[in-house]
Short mmCIF file of C-alpha atoms and ligand atoms in Angstrom, two decimals:
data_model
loop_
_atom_site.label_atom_id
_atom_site.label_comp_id
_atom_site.label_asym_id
_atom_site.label_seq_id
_atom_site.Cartn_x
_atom_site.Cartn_y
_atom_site.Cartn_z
CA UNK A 1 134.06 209.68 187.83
CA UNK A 2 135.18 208.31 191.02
CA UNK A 3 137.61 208.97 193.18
CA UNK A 4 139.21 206.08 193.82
CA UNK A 5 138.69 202.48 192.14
CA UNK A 6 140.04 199.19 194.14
CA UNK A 7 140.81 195.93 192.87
CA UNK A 8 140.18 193.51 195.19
CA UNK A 9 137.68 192.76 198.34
CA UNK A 10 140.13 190.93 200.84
CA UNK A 11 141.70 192.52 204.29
CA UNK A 12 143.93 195.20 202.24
CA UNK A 13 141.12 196.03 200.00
CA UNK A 14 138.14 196.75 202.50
CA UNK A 15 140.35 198.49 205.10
CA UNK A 16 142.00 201.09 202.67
CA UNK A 17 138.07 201.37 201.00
CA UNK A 18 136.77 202.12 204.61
CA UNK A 19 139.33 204.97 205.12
CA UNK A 20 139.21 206.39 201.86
CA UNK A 21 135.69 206.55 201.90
CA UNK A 22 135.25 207.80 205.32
CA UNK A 23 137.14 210.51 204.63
CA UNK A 24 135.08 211.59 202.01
CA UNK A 25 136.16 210.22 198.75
CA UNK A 26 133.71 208.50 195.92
CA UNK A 27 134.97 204.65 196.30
CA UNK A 28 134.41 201.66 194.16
CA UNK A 29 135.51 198.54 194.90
CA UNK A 30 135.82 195.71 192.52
CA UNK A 31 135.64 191.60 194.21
CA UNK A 32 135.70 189.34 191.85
CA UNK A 33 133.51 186.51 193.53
CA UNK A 34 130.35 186.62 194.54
CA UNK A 35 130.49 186.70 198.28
CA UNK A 36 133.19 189.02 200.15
CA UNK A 37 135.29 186.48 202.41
CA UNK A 38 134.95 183.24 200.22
CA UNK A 39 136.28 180.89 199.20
CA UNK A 40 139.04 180.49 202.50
CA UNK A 41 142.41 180.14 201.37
CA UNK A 42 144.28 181.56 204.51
CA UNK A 43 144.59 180.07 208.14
CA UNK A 44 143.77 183.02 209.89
CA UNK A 45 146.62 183.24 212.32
CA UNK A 46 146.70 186.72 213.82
CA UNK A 47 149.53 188.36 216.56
CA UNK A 48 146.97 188.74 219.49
CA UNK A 49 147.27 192.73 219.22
CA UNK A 50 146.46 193.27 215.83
CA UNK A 51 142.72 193.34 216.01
CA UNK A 52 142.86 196.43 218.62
CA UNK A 53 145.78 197.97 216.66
CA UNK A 54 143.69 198.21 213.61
CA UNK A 55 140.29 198.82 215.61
CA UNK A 56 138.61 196.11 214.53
CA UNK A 57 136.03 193.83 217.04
CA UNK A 58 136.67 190.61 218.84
CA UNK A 59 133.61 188.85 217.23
CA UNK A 60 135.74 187.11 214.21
CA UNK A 61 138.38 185.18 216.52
CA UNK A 62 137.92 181.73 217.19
CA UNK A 63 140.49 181.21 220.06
CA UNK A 64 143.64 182.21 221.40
CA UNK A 65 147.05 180.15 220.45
CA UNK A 66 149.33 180.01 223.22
CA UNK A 67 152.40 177.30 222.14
CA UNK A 68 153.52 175.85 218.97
CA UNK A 69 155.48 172.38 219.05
CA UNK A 70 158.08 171.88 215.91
CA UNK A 71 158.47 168.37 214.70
CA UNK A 72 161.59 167.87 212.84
CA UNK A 73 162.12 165.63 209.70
CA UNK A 74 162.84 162.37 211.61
CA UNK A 75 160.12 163.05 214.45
CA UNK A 76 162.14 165.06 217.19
CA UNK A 77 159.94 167.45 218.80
CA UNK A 78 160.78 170.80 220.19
CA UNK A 79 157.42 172.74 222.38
CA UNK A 80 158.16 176.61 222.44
CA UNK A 81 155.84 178.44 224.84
CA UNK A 82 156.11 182.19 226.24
CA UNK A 83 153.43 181.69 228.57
CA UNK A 84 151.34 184.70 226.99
CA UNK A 85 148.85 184.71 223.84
CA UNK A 86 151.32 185.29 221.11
CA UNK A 87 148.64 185.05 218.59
CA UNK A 88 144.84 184.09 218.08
CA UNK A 89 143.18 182.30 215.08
CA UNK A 90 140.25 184.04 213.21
CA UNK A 91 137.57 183.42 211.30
CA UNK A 92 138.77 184.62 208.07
CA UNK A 93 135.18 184.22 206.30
CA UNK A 94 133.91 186.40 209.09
CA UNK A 95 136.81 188.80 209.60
CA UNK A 96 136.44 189.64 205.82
CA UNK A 97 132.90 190.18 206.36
CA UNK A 98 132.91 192.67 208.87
CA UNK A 99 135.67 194.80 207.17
CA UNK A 100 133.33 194.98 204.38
CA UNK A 101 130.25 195.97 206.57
CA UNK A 102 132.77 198.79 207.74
CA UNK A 103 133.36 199.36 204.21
CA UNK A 104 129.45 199.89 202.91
CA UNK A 105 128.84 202.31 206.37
CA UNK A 106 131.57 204.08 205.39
CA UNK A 107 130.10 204.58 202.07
CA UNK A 108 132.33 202.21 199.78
CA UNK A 109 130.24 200.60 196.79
CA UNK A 110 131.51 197.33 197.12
CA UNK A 111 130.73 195.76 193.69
CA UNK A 112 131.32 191.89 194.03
CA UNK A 113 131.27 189.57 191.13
CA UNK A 114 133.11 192.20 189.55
CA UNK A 115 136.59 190.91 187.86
CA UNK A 116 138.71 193.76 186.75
CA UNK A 117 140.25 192.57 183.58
CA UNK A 118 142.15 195.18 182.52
CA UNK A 119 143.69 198.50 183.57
CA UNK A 120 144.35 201.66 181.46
CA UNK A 121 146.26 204.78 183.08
CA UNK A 122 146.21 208.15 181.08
CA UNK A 123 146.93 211.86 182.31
CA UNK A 124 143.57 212.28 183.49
CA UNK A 125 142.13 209.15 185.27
CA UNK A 126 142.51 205.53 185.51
CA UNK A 127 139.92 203.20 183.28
CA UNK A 128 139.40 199.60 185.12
CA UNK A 129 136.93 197.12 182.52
CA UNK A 130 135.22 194.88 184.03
CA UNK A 131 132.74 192.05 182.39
CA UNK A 132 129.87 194.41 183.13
CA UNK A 133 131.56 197.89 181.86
CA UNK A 134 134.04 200.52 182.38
CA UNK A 135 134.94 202.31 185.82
CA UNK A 136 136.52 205.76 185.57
CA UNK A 137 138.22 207.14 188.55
CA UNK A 138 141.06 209.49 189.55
CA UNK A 139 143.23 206.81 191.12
CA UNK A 140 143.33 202.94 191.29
CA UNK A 141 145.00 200.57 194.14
CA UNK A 142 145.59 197.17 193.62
CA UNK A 143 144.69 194.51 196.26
CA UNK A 144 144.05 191.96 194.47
CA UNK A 145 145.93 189.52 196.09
CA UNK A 146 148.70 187.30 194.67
CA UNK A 147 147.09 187.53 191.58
CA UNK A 148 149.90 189.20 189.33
CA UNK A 149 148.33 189.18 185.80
CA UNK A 150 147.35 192.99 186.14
CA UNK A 151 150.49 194.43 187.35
CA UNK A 152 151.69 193.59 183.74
CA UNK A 153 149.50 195.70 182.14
CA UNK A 154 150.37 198.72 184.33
CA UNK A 155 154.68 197.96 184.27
CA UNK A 156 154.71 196.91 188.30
CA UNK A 157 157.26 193.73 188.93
CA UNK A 158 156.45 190.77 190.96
CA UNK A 159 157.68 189.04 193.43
CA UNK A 160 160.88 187.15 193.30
CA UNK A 161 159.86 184.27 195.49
CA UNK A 162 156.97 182.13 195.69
CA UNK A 163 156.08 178.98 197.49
CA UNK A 164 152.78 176.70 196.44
CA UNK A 165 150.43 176.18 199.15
CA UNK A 166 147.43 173.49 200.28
CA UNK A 167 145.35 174.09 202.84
CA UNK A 168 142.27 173.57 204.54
CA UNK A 169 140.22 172.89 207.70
CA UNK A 170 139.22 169.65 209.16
CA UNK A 171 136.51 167.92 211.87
CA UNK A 172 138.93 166.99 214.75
CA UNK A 173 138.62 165.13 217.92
CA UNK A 174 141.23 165.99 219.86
CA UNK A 175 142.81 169.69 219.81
CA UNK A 176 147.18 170.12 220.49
CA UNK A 177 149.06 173.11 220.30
CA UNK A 178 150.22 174.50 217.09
CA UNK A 179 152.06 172.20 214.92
CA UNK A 180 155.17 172.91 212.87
CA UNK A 181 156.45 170.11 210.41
CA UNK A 182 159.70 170.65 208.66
CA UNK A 183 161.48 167.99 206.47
CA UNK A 184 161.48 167.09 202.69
CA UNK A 185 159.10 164.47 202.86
CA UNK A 186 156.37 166.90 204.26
CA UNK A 187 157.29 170.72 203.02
CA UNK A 188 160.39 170.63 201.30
CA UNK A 189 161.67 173.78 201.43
CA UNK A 190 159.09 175.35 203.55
CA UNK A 191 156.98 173.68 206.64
CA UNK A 192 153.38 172.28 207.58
CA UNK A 193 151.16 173.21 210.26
CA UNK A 194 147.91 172.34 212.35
CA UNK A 195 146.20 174.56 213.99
CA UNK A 196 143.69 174.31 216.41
CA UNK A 197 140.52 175.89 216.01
CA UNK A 198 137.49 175.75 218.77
CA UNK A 199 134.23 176.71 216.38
CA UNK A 200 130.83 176.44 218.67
CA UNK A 201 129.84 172.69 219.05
CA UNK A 202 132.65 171.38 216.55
CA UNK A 203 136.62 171.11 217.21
CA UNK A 204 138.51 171.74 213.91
CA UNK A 205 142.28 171.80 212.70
CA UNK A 206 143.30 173.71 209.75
CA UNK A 207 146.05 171.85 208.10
CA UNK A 208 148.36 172.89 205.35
CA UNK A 209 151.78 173.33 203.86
CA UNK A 210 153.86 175.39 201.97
CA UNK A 211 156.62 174.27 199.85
CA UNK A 212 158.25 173.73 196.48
CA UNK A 213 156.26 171.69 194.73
CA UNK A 214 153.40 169.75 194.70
CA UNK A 215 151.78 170.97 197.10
CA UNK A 216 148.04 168.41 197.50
CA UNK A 217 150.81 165.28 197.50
CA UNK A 218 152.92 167.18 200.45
CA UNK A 219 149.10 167.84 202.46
CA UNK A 220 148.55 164.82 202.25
CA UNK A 221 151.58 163.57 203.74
CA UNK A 222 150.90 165.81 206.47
CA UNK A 223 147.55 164.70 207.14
CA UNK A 224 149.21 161.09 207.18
CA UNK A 225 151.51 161.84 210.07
CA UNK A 226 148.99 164.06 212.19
CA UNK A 227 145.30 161.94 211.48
CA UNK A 228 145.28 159.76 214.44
CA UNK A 229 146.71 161.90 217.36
CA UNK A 230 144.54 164.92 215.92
CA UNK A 231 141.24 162.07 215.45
CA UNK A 232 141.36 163.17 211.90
CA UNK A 233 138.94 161.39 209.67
CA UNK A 234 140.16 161.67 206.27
CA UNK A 235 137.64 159.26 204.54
CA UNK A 236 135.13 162.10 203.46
CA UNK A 237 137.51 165.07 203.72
CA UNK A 238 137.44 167.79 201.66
CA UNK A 239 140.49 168.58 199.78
CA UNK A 240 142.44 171.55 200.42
CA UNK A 241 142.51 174.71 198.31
CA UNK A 242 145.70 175.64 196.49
CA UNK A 243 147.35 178.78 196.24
CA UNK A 244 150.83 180.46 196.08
CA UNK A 245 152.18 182.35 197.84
CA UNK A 246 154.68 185.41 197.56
CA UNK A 247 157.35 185.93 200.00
CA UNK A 248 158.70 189.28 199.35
CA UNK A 249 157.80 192.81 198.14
CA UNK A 250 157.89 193.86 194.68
CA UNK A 251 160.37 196.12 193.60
CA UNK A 252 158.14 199.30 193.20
CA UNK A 253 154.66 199.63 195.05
CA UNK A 254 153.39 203.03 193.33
CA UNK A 255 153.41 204.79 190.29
CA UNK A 256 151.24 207.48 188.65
CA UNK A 257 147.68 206.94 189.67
CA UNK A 258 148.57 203.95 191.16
CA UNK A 259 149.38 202.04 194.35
CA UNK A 260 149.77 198.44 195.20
CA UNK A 261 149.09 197.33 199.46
CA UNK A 262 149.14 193.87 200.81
CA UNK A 263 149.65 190.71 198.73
CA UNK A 264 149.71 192.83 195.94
CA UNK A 265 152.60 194.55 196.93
CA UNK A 266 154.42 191.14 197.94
CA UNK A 267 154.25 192.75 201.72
CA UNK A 268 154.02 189.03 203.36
CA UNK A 269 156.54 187.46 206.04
CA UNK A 270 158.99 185.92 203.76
CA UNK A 271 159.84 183.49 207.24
CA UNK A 272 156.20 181.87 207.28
CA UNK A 273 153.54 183.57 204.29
CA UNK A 274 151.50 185.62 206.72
CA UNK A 275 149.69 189.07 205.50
CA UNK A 276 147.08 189.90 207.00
CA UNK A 277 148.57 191.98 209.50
CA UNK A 278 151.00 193.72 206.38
CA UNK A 279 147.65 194.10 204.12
CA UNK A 280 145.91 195.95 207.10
CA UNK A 281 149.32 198.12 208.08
CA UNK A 282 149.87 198.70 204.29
CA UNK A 283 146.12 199.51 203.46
CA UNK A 284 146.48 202.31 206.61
CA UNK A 285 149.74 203.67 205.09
CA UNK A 286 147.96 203.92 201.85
CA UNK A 287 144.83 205.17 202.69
CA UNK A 288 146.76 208.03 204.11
CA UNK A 289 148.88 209.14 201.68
CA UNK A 290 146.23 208.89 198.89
CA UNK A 291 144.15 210.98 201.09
CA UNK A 292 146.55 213.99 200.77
CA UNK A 293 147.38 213.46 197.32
CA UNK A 294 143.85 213.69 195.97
CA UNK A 295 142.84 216.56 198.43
CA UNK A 296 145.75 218.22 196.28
CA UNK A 297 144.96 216.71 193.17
CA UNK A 298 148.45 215.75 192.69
CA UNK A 299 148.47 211.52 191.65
CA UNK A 300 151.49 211.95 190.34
CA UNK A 301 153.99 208.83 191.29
CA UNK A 302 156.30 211.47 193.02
CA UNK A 303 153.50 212.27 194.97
CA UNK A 304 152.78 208.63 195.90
CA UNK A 305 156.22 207.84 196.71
CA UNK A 306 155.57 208.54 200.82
CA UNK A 307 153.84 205.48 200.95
CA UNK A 308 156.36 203.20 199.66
CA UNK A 309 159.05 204.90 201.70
CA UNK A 310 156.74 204.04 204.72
CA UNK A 311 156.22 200.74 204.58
CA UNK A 312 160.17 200.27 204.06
CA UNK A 313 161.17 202.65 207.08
CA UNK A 314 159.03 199.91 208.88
CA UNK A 315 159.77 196.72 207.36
CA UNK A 316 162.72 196.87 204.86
CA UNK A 317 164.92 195.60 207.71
CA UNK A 318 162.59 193.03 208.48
CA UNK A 319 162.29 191.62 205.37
CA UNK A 320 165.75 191.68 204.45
CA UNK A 321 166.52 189.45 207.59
CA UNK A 322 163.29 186.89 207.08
CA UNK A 323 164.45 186.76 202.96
CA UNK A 324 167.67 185.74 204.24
CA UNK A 325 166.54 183.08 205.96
CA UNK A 326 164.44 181.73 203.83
CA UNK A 327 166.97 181.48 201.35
CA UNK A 328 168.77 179.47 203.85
CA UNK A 329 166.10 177.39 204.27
CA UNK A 330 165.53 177.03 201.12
CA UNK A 331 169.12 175.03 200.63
CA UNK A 332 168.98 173.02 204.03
CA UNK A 333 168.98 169.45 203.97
CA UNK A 334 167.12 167.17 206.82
CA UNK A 335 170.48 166.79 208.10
CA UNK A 336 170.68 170.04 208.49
CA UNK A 337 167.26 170.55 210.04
CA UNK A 338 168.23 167.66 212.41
CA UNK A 339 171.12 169.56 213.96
CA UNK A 340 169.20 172.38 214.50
CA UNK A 341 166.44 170.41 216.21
CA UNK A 342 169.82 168.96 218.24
CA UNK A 343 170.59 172.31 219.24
CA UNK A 344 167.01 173.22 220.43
CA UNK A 345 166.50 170.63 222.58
CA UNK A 346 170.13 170.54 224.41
CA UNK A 347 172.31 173.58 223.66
CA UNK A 348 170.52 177.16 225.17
CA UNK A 349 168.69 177.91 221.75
CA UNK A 350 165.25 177.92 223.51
CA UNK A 351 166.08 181.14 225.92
CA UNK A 352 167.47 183.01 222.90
CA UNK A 353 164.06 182.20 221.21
CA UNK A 354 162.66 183.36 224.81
CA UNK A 355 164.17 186.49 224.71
CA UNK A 356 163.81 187.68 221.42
CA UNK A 357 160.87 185.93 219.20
CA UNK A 358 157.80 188.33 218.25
CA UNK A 359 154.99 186.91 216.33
CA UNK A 360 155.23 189.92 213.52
CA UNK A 361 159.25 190.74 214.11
CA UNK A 362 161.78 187.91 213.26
CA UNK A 363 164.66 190.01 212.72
CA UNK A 364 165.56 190.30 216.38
CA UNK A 365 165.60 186.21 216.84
CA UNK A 366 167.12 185.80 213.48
CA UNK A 367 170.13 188.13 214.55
CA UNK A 368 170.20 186.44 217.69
CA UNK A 369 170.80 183.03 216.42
CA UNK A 370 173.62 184.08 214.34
CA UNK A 371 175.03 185.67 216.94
CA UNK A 372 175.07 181.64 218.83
CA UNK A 373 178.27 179.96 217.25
CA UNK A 374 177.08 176.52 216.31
CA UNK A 375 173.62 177.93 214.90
CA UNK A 376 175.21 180.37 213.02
CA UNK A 377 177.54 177.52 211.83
CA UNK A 378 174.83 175.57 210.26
CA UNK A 379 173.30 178.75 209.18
CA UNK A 380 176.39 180.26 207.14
CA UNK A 381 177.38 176.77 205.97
CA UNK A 382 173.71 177.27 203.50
CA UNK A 383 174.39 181.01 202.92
CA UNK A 384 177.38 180.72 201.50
CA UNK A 385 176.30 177.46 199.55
C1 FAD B 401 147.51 178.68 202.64
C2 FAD B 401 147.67 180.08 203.17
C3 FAD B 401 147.58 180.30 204.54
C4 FAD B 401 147.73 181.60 205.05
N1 FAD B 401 147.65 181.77 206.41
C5 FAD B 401 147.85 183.00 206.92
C6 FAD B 401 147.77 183.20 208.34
O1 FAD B 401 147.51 182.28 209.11
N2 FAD B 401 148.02 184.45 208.80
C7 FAD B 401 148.31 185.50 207.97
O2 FAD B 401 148.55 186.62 208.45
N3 FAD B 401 148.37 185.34 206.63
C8 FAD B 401 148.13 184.12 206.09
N4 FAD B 401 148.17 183.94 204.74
C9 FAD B 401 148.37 185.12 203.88
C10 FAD B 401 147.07 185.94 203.83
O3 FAD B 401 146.02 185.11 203.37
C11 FAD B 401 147.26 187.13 202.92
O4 FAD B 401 148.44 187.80 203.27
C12 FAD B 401 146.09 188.11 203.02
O5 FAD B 401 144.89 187.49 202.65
C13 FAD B 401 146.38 189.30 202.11
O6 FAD B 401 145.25 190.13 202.01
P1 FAD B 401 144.98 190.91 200.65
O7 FAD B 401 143.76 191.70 200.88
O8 FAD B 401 146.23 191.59 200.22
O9 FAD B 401 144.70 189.77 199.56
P2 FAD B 401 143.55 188.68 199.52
O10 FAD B 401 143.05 188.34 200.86
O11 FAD B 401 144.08 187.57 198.66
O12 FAD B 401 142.37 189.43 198.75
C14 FAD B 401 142.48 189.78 197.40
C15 FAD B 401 141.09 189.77 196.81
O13 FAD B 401 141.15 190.30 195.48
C16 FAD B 401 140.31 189.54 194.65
N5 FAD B 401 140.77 189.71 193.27
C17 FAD B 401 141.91 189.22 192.72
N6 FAD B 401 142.01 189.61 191.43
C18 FAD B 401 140.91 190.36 191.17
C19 FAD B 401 140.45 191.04 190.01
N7 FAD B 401 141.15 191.03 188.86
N8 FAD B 401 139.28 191.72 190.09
C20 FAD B 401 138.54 191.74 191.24
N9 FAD B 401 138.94 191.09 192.36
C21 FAD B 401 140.12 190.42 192.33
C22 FAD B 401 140.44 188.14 195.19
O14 FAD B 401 139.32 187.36 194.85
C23 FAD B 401 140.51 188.39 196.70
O15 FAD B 401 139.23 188.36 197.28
C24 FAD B 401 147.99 182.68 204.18
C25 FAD B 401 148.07 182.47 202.80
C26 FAD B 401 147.91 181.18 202.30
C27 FAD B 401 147.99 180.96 200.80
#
């Protein structure tokens, strides 16, 4: 019997593994494809402090992202810079990697090509079955992803909100700053971006969008409107990958035997999709709580309840603010977006942005834009629609 089982070898996965099993508990983890770190859905956008925060080594990032430019349905263009690193751009095959070498040295057995198919919880232990057999263990966590078909089984919820999403990286001849594309003909209801990305000998963009529907016909469009200033070729391209994408917690993270960290748990930016930096934060809050719980040998859910109440101490504010606005953006019209870009450009909206925009925190510059009369005009105008 082991002490803990996971389900699933990305960022959340690996890091909570690594803990767990450096402090001294029998791990299993359980990756469903063969390699740890493939295939690449995710662009790899990182806030340039969260490697140290979480301890982890430089040798994954790629280079550092200091501006973003947002293009607005009709073409305007709005450049944002703070004159720091806000955020750098990893290698996500290779950041996954090394979180799994931590993993093994810690003492995880990381078993990939291993799909857990289903997922029984009793009094005494938790049974995961996978193709090749049955793994018993005293508690399981989830981090499998946005992949929801399991939390059936075990009575967790899912997320309210998803977006579809179609990405993937491209040969490029000439690197820009970030890109943000907004607009129904490219993301409707959610945005596009380019990224730069400086690999040894070859420049690259990763290109993608997230939005309501269709997401390969909205890339596409993208790729249309970026090709030639980026030197795009898109004759032998590869397609992108697509994926959805949650954009908000589920209701309840944690039961008996059972916890739920990083996609999983719906802990993503509901503003733009990013988790990697929640999956590592939640992973750390889990790791900890388990830790106590099974040096007591108490898995009981009202034993596991710390770790929910921790991750909303931190971020239930958050996300309440970046759900709100993404409800709003979810009902604004190009007209709409056009005003805003108006405002951007000519009416002080750029030193609120200054003053309070943090690559992880939104709330702050959210609140602050209500707070400027005709923002919060166009704002309230789709809140109360
Ligand atoms: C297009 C796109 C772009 C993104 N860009 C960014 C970005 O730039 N920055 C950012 O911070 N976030 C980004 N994200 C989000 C980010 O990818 C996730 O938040 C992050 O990967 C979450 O880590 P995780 O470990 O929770 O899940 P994942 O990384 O998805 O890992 C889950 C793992 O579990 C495995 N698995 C699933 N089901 C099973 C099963 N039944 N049995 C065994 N294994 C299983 C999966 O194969 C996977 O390897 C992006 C997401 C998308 C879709």
């Amino acid at each position: 019997m082991q002490d803990v089982v996971i389900v699933g070898g990305g960022p959340a996965g690996l890091y909570a593994g690594a803990r767990l099993a450096g402090a001294g508990f029998a791990t299993t983890l359980l990756e469903e494809h063969a390699t740890v770190g493939e295939p690449v859905h995710c662009t790899g956008v990182l806030a340039a402090e969260a490697l140290d925060e979480f301890g982890l080594s430089q040798r994954s990032k790629l280079n550092d992202l200091t501006a973003a430019r947002f293009w607005s349905p009709a073409g305007a263009e709005v450049r944002y810079s703070s004159g720091r690193v806000e955020a750098v751009v990893v290698d996500r095959s290779a950041f996954d990697r090394e979180l799994s070498e931590t993993a093994l040295r810690s003492g995880v057995s990381v078993e990939s090509g291993a799909r857990a198919n289903t997922i029984r919880i009793d009094s005494t232990g938790v049974t995961v079955t996978t193709s090749s057999g049955e793994i018993r263990a005293r508690v399981c966590v989830l981090a499998c992803g946005a992949n929801y078909s399991l939390h059936r089984q075990v009575g967790l919820g899912m997320p309210r909100l998803f977006l579809n999403t179609a990405q993937v990286e491209l040969p490029a001849c000439q690197l820009g700053d970030v890109e943000l594309h907004f607009g129904s003909e490219i993301a409707p209801k959610g945005f596009g971006w380019v990224v730069p990305v400086e690999r040894p000998g070859q420049a690259c963009a990763r290109v993608g969008v997230m939005c309501e529907h269709d997401a390969a016909h909205f890339f596409d469009q993208l790729t249309s409107r970026i090709a030639l200033r980026w030197g795009i070729s898109r004759g032998d391209a590869p397609r992108p990958r697509q994926k959805i994408l949650p954009l908000g917690p589920i209701s309840r993270t944690y039961d008996d035997r059972l916890i739920a960290i990083g996609d999983a748990a719906g802990l993503v930016k509901p503003t733009t999709g990013g988790g990697i930096y929640y999956s590592l934060m939640s992973a750390a809050l889990a790791s900890d709580v388990l830790s106590t719980a099974l040096k007591a040998d108490d898995l009981s859910a009202e034993r596991l309840a710390p770790y929910e109440r921790g991750w909303r101490e931190r971020l239930a504010g958050e996300f309440q603010a970046q759900l709100k606005l993404r409800l709003v953006a979810h009902r604004m019209s190009d007209a709409d977006i056009e005003q805003l870009f108006e405002l951007a450009r000519t009416d002080g909206v750029m030193p609120i942005v200054r003053r309070t925009a943090s690559f992880n925190k939104h709330r702050k510059l959210i609140l602050a834009l209500l707070k400027h009369p005709p923002v919060r005009q166009i704002l309230l105008r789709r809140l109360a629609f």
